[in-house]
Amino acid sequence: MPEPQSTHASVQELLLVGASHRGATTALRERLFLDAGAAPTILQRLKQEGFAQALAVVTSDRCELYVFHADAAGAAATLRAVLAATAGLTPELVSAQSFERRGMVALRHLFSVAASLDSPVLGEPQILGELEANHRAASAAGLVGPELEAMLQAAYLAAQRIRSETPLADQPVSMAAAAIDVARELFGDLARCRALMLGIGEMGEMMAVELKKGGLASLTVTHPAAARAELVARRLSSHFRDWAELDAALAGSDIVIAAVGAGRVMVTKDMIKAALKTRRHKPMLLFDAALPPDIEPAVGELDDAFRYDLDDLERLAMEGRTPRGTAALRSSAAEKAVQILAEETAKFERRRADPAALPALQALFETERLKALAAAGGDAEKATRILVDRLLQRPNRALGAIEGKDASALAKLMERLFGLDGSEKETK
């Protein structure tokens, strides 16, 4: 176990150890990739290990631990042990499938996660909400100090810029909407349809949510790991079915959403052929939201089986919108997003390089943020209004109390602080 750390830390001491959809095997993913509800338990382990600041980013696609420590090698070994304990696997197995990042490289990764540039589907909107839930869990555990708070706020800002200045976030939503259109064209009223979601991938869950909003009669969730399926079924107010009953579940479903992402085919042509026979060839609509595919492409050759993968949905979502084609638009949006990420990372580095005014400003912001959240009773929009009002009250009072040259100098300083003098554009 590393020596306990001070609550004060630098970006150079930031350490990330994690596993994600990019390198973890199915066995590790089923045990480790959960939801934000698992974060408090992991955070308590990190607290017991002596970390003063820590964040556990736990989603269906990743489990990443961020801490600050001067002894990176020793702390990394501890973090891998925590991941192993969470997964119930050996540290050696977890070590072979995990990755490590330090300092600014770790920070850039956090920014990329927040902006959904490291997600299976670029631009998917769930990750930001999941990160905020993990942030709240870390705050509740007393593990968010000024350095970690500043990093997370900067990551949110970068993500918000990407969402507002690029169409990257629109694409997954448009793809989910295209899935609804396809379903309505085939079945008409969705209130007569039953859907089955295999796995719990982000894009698959988005489709399921949109189908429910569109009037879907029933949704059932299944997954090779029963505990994960039950968690998602409860969150979506849906039914749960054991994976061993997959054949029967397929036969009873009009719409199938596959989002396991195990790296191998989970639904074969023969399985759907048997399901169609049981259904007396009542049509089945199958959305493959996994990369690589969960559903065997040959399924689309069957009469009464209609298979759409992510490329199909992307094409449908973008048809008629741009003469450049979907690939060009996606590439352009991704390039712009990466540029914004680089700009925001550079800004953060510049701010941290001149920290003279930061402690006081951070203390003020954090104090007022907590007061605003309490006053708003959990209403984020109301809390934002309260926070802005309170942060502007003191400068306004100061301007009113100061006269002459001092007032003019203070006004110019405030213009500089808030970028009202055009200085913000100059530093980009």
mmCIF file of C-alpha atoms in Angstrom, residues 55-202:
data_model
loop_
_atom_site.group_PDB
_atom_site.id
_atom_site.type_symbol
_atom_site.label_atom_id
_atom_site.label_comp_id
_atom_site.label_asym_id
_atom_site.label_seq_id
_atom_site.Cartn_x
_atom_site.Cartn_y
_atom_site.Cartn_z
ATOM 1 C CA LEU A 55 -12.294 9.075 -8.914
ATOM 2 C CA ALA A 56 -13.743 5.766 -10.126
ATOM 3 C CA VAL A 57 -15.263 6.007 -13.609
ATOM 4 C CA VAL A 58 -17.441 2.905 -13.767
ATOM 5 C CA THR A 59 -19.709 2.304 -16.791
ATOM 6 C CA SER A 60 -20.785 -0.567 -19.020
ATOM 7 C CA ASP A 61 -17.690 0.048 -21.177
ATOM 8 C CA ARG A 62 -14.960 0.901 -18.698
ATOM 9 C CA CYS A 63 -13.675 0.855 -15.132
ATOM 10 C CA GLU A 64 -11.002 3.530 -14.656
ATOM 11 C CA LEU A 65 -9.399 4.682 -11.410
ATOM 12 C CA TYR A 66 -7.868 8.167 -11.156
ATOM 13 C CA VAL A 67 -5.744 9.105 -8.141
ATOM 14 C CA PHE A 68 -2.870 11.414 -7.215
ATOM 15 C CA HIS A 69 0.373 9.959 -5.897
ATOM 16 C CA ALA A 70 4.080 10.768 -6.064
ATOM 17 C CA ASP A 71 4.988 7.064 -6.141
ATOM 18 C CA ALA A 72 3.334 6.166 -9.438
ATOM 19 C CA ALA A 73 4.692 2.620 -9.625
ATOM 20 C CA GLY A 74 3.590 1.662 -6.129
ATOM 21 C CA ALA A 75 0.204 3.356 -6.518
ATOM 22 C CA ALA A 76 -0.393 1.657 -9.877
ATOM 23 C CA ALA A 77 0.140 -1.765 -8.300
ATOM 24 C CA THR A 78 -2.400 -0.865 -5.604
ATOM 25 C CA LEU A 79 -4.938 0.276 -8.180
ATOM 26 C CA ARG A 80 -4.586 -2.978 -10.116
ATOM 27 C CA ALA A 81 -5.134 -4.876 -6.875
ATOM 28 C CA VAL A 82 -8.333 -2.872 -6.297
ATOM 29 C CA LEU A 83 -9.545 -3.691 -9.828
ATOM 30 C CA ALA A 84 -8.722 -7.366 -9.253
ATOM 31 C CA ALA A 85 -10.642 -7.402 -5.966
ATOM 32 C CA THR A 86 -13.628 -5.728 -7.664
ATOM 33 C CA ALA A 87 -13.627 -8.283 -10.479
ATOM 34 C CA GLY A 88 -12.854 -11.271 -8.275
ATOM 35 C CA LEU A 89 -9.915 -12.146 -10.543
ATOM 36 C CA THR A 90 -6.173 -12.418 -10.019
ATOM 37 C CA PRO A 91 -4.049 -9.232 -10.177
ATOM 38 C CA GLU A 92 -1.966 -10.876 -12.901
ATOM 39 C CA LEU A 93 -4.987 -11.367 -15.168
ATOM 40 C CA VAL A 94 -6.211 -7.814 -14.584
ATOM 41 C CA SER A 95 -2.723 -6.413 -15.131
ATOM 42 C CA ALA A 96 -2.492 -8.059 -18.554
ATOM 43 C CA GLN A 97 -5.748 -6.398 -19.686
ATOM 44 C CA SER A 98 -5.459 -2.995 -18.026
ATOM 45 C CA PHE A 99 -3.697 0.198 -19.069
ATOM 46 C CA GLU A 100 -1.879 2.968 -17.257
ATOM 47 C CA ARG A 101 -1.590 6.705 -17.928
ATOM 48 C CA ARG A 102 0.273 9.401 -15.990
ATOM 49 C CA GLY A 103 0.285 13.182 -15.718
ATOM 50 C CA MET A 104 -1.038 15.152 -18.662
ATOM 51 C CA VAL A 105 -1.541 11.961 -20.685
ATOM 52 C CA ALA A 106 -3.983 10.755 -18.009
ATOM 53 C CA LEU A 107 -5.697 14.152 -17.986
ATOM 54 C CA ARG A 108 -6.124 14.141 -21.762
ATOM 55 C CA HIS A 109 -7.679 10.690 -21.478
ATOM 56 C CA LEU A 110 -10.183 11.995 -18.911
ATOM 57 C CA PHE A 111 -11.088 14.843 -21.268
ATOM 58 C CA SER A 112 -11.498 12.343 -24.125
ATOM 59 C CA VAL A 113 -13.785 10.119 -22.033
ATOM 60 C CA ALA A 114 -15.963 13.076 -21.018
ATOM 61 C CA ALA A 115 -16.252 14.176 -24.646
ATOM 62 C CA SER A 116 -17.223 10.655 -25.775
ATOM 63 C CA LEU A 117 -14.198 10.393 -28.039
ATOM 64 C CA ASP A 118 -13.149 7.154 -26.352
ATOM 65 C CA SER A 119 -16.590 5.514 -26.530
ATOM 66 C CA PRO A 120 -17.538 2.582 -28.786
ATOM 67 C CA VAL A 121 -19.854 4.995 -30.635
ATOM 68 C CA LEU A 122 -18.376 8.486 -30.990
ATOM 69 C CA GLY A 123 -20.591 11.179 -29.534
ATOM 70 C CA GLU A 124 -22.891 8.936 -27.482
ATOM 71 C CA PRO A 125 -24.487 11.169 -24.850
ATOM 72 C CA GLN A 126 -24.704 8.828 -21.839
ATOM 73 C CA ILE A 127 -21.056 9.017 -20.823
ATOM 74 C CA LEU A 128 -21.212 12.613 -19.593
ATOM 75 C CA GLY A 129 -24.080 11.804 -17.234
ATOM 76 C CA GLU A 130 -22.260 8.684 -16.051
ATOM 77 C CA LEU A 131 -19.108 10.692 -15.387
ATOM 78 C CA GLU A 132 -21.093 13.244 -13.396
ATOM 79 C CA ALA A 133 -22.654 10.412 -11.332
ATOM 80 C CA ASN A 134 -19.177 9.019 -10.628
ATOM 81 C CA HIS A 135 -18.065 12.560 -9.695
ATOM 82 C CA ARG A 136 -20.927 12.841 -7.174
ATOM 83 C CA ALA A 137 -20.003 9.467 -5.682
ATOM 84 C CA ALA A 138 -16.386 10.580 -5.226
ATOM 85 C CA SER A 139 -17.540 13.850 -3.630
ATOM 86 C CA ALA A 140 -19.822 11.946 -1.250
ATOM 87 C CA ALA A 141 -16.853 9.772 -0.252
ATOM 88 C CA GLY A 142 -14.795 12.883 0.530
ATOM 89 C CA LEU A 143 -12.288 12.134 -2.218
ATOM 90 C CA VAL A 144 -12.644 15.228 -4.422
ATOM 91 C CA GLY A 145 -10.116 17.924 -3.610
ATOM 92 C CA PRO A 146 -9.497 21.188 -5.479
ATOM 93 C CA GLU A 147 -7.162 19.607 -8.048
ATOM 94 C CA LEU A 148 -9.552 16.831 -9.047
ATOM 95 C CA GLU A 149 -12.501 19.229 -9.026
ATOM 96 C CA ALA A 150 -10.655 21.600 -11.358
ATOM 97 C CA MET A 151 -9.814 18.769 -13.756
ATOM 98 C CA LEU A 152 -13.377 17.509 -13.897
ATOM 99 C CA GLN A 153 -14.817 20.975 -14.456
ATOM 100 C CA ALA A 154 -12.323 21.502 -17.291
ATOM 101 C CA ALA A 155 -13.295 18.120 -18.773
ATOM 102 C CA TYR A 156 -16.993 19.076 -18.663
ATOM 103 C CA LEU A 157 -16.232 22.371 -20.371
ATOM 104 C CA ALA A 158 -14.341 20.606 -23.169
ATOM 105 C CA ALA A 159 -17.202 18.138 -23.624
ATOM 106 C CA GLN A 160 -19.778 20.929 -23.733
ATOM 107 C CA ARG A 161 -17.767 22.804 -26.367
ATOM 108 C CA ILE A 162 -17.582 19.694 -28.539
ATOM 109 C CA ARG A 163 -21.324 19.123 -28.218
ATOM 110 C CA SER A 164 -22.145 22.717 -29.106
ATOM 111 C CA GLU A 165 -19.524 23.330 -31.808
ATOM 112 C CA THR A 166 -19.594 20.000 -33.679
ATOM 113 C CA PRO A 167 -22.378 17.660 -34.865
ATOM 114 C CA LEU A 168 -20.632 14.687 -33.252
ATOM 115 C CA ALA A 169 -23.209 14.287 -30.470
ATOM 116 C CA ASP A 170 -26.112 14.509 -32.917
ATOM 117 C CA GLN A 171 -25.130 11.358 -34.778
ATOM 118 C CA PRO A 172 -25.963 8.696 -32.147
ATOM 119 C CA VAL A 173 -29.278 10.418 -31.410
ATOM 120 C CA SER A 174 -30.074 10.542 -35.137
ATOM 121 C CA MET A 175 -29.182 6.861 -35.469
ATOM 122 C CA ALA A 176 -31.531 5.942 -32.617
ATOM 123 C CA ALA A 177 -34.264 8.029 -34.271
ATOM 124 C CA ALA A 178 -33.622 6.186 -37.551
ATOM 125 C CA ALA A 179 -34.139 2.901 -35.705
ATOM 126 C CA ILE A 180 -37.537 4.141 -34.502
ATOM 127 C CA ASP A 181 -38.508 5.114 -38.051
ATOM 128 C CA VAL A 182 -37.541 1.665 -39.370
ATOM 129 C CA ALA A 183 -39.536 -0.042 -36.621
ATOM 130 C CA ARG A 184 -42.632 2.042 -37.345
ATOM 131 C CA GLU A 185 -42.378 1.404 -41.071
ATOM 132 C CA LEU A 186 -42.313 -2.347 -40.447
ATOM 133 C CA PHE A 187 -44.753 -2.697 -37.541
ATOM 134 C CA GLY A 188 -46.771 0.514 -37.463
ATOM 135 C CA ASP A 189 -47.893 1.019 -33.868
ATOM 136 C CA LEU A 190 -45.036 0.129 -31.492
ATOM 137 C CA ALA A 191 -47.560 -0.420 -28.711
ATOM 138 C CA ARG A 192 -48.090 -3.872 -30.203
ATOM 139 C CA CYS A 193 -44.374 -4.775 -30.226
ATOM 140 C CA ARG A 194 -42.147 -6.584 -27.771
ATOM 141 C CA ALA A 195 -38.396 -5.874 -27.772
ATOM 142 C CA LEU A 196 -35.415 -7.792 -26.453
ATOM 143 C CA MET A 197 -32.105 -6.114 -25.630
ATOM 144 C CA LEU A 198 -29.037 -8.362 -25.570
ATOM 145 C CA GLY A 199 -26.225 -6.823 -23.548
ATOM 146 C CA ILE A 200 -26.017 -3.320 -22.135
ATOM 147 C CA GLY A 201 -23.894 -1.299 -24.577
ATOM 148 C CA GLU A 202 -24.429 2.462 -24.683
#
